[in-house]
């Protein structure tokens, strides 16, 4: 019987390589292409000093979460002043026009502004997510709705959505460390804009008590997502009070604090000891009670993961705090296979579990950011197999109208020509059909014209529903 080494000597798949000492080694694969290791190259050093307004800001100051929060930009005029000299006058005028039509108010951290490539701001994926351009806006799809997921309709008390049997979404407040253009919750999050008057979900302990009372009386509720707004904005004491109140309920088995913070202001994890200690105490108490408490975050592009992120995620990892990521698929941000692959690998590298990639919700005012269900399916095919299965995100459509998250592939019917996909959610709302609509700008001009006519819209919808029903088992 041949030994392993003699068999290898005759194996044509073997490639001869040399190790660092010059010794011959045999390997089944050729040397790896260095570009596939890019996920390990994280930006470090004072990258923010290239912004004139931050040229004299030292590392200690830049890592201070209070400095980041205090210097976050909340007025368009301040934003334009800060990037003055970096972008052309035409770009500035375009951004000013964009904000006039945006459903979200402005808030951008110095950290985010520093990560934008100001040599080419139009193409930059971080600029795309935070700064709307008047010249890039498209008309909304006629089926768009401000609260497309019907979170308010499924809310038994204000700020608590109970849709899935065993899970509830708790919104203790309505502010965030930044405001993202694509926010699903633009009906409530942030301050009013010229376009939208927001639903009030301010931090209010009386409202929170109503939510606790409801959760306590529903034995089927085991899993609570604490979102917002954003859990980063809760004071340390508030975070701990909410966490401990929920852990005290025998029915609650799992909790997730949702925050975009690690992606937009990792400094807080490094320097806000009170907040991180409060989170740690809730996680540790949960562990003693055999209940899971994790952090859910929201990275969308590999450029958002820097050396500062790595240090922050290492700190959470050392404390035993598990982090999962939910990305939003956006045109020009992460809709290319190589970008999504890099994001997934880089998340894994910093111990963040890539959990979901959402097909962009039907949100008003950001039609330029939406992609199609077909794009999600194409990306998923490229990502699967690039890393371990548990680190491969599930690509989902959050079914408009309250169907919940459906695997993008699981449509009953998908008409790529009209852009209508039809989903069912038997364990959420049995018997109902949920429709998702691809953005008009990805459809043919003929079909775009049909969408302008209400009678034709109905014909297309009826046709898709009839075909979906015909395929049911
Ligand atoms: S951080 Fe989350 S909730 Fe806040 S604006 Fe961004 S997407 Fe919306």
Short mmCIF file of N, CA and C and ligand atoms in Angstrom, two decimals, residues 104 130 175-186 189 227-230 259-261 298, ligand 1:
data_model
loop_
_atom_site.label_atom_id
_atom_site.label_comp_id
_atom_site.label_asym_id
_atom_site.label_seq_id
_atom_site.Cartn_x
_atom_site.Cartn_y
_atom_site.Cartn_z
N UNK A 104 -34.83 61.78 5.89
CA UNK A 104 -34.05 61.68 7.12
C UNK A 104 -33.33 62.99 7.41
N UNK A 130 -24.96 58.41 3.41
CA UNK A 130 -25.29 59.47 4.38
C UNK A 130 -25.62 60.81 3.74
N UNK A 175 -33.64 58.23 18.57
CA UNK A 175 -32.44 58.92 18.05
C UNK A 175 -31.32 57.91 17.79
N UNK A 176 -30.37 58.33 16.95
CA UNK A 176 -29.27 57.46 16.54
C UNK A 176 -27.97 58.26 16.55
N UNK A 177 -26.82 57.58 16.59
CA UNK A 177 -25.54 58.32 16.53
C UNK A 177 -25.30 58.94 15.15
N UNK A 178 -25.94 58.38 14.12
CA UNK A 178 -25.91 58.97 12.77
C UNK A 178 -27.31 58.77 12.19
N UNK A 179 -27.61 59.46 11.11
CA UNK A 179 -28.87 59.18 10.41
C UNK A 179 -28.54 58.70 9.00
N UNK A 180 -29.06 57.50 8.69
CA UNK A 180 -28.75 56.87 7.41
C UNK A 180 -29.87 57.20 6.42
N UNK A 181 -29.51 57.46 5.21
CA UNK A 181 -30.51 57.82 4.20
C UNK A 181 -31.58 56.75 4.04
N UNK A 182 -31.15 55.49 4.16
CA UNK A 182 -32.02 54.37 3.77
C UNK A 182 -32.89 53.86 4.90
N UNK A 183 -32.92 54.57 6.03
CA UNK A 183 -33.55 54.02 7.24
C UNK A 183 -34.99 53.56 7.00
N UNK A 184 -35.26 52.32 7.39
CA UNK A 184 -36.60 51.75 7.31
C UNK A 184 -37.56 52.48 8.22
N UNK A 185 -36.99 52.98 9.34
CA UNK A 185 -37.83 53.60 10.35
C UNK A 185 -37.85 55.12 10.19
N UNK A 186 -37.74 55.59 8.95
CA UNK A 186 -37.72 57.04 8.73
C UNK A 186 -39.04 57.68 9.14
N UNK A 189 -37.64 57.87 13.20
CA UNK A 189 -36.27 58.15 13.65
C UNK A 189 -35.81 59.54 13.22
N UNK A 227 -34.15 48.16 19.95
CA UNK A 227 -33.55 48.91 18.85
C UNK A 227 -33.85 50.38 19.03
N UNK A 228 -34.46 51.02 18.05
CA UNK A 228 -34.72 52.45 18.20
C UNK A 228 -35.15 53.03 16.87
N UNK A 229 -34.64 54.11 16.61
CA UNK A 229 -33.39 54.68 17.09
C UNK A 229 -32.31 53.61 17.30
N UNK A 230 -31.52 53.83 18.30
CA UNK A 230 -30.30 53.05 18.41
C UNK A 230 -29.92 52.90 19.88
N UNK A 259 -27.62 48.19 17.47
CA UNK A 259 -26.97 49.50 17.33
C UNK A 259 -26.08 49.55 16.10
N UNK A 260 -26.16 50.67 15.42
CA UNK A 260 -25.25 50.87 14.29
C UNK A 260 -23.90 51.38 14.79
N UNK A 261 -23.83 51.65 16.09
CA UNK A 261 -22.65 52.27 16.68
C UNK A 261 -21.30 51.69 16.26
N UNK A 298 -24.58 46.86 12.26
CA UNK A 298 -25.04 47.19 10.91
C UNK A 298 -23.90 47.78 10.08
S1 LIG B 1 -28.80 53.89 12.72
FE1 LIG B 1 -30.44 52.43 12.15
S2 LIG B 1 -32.33 53.30 12.99
FE2 LIG B 1 -30.77 54.93 12.97
S3 LIG B 1 -31.02 56.00 11.03
FE3 LIG B 1 -29.49 54.42 10.66
S4 LIG B 1 -30.67 52.65 9.93
FE4 LIG B 1 -32.13 54.07 10.91
#
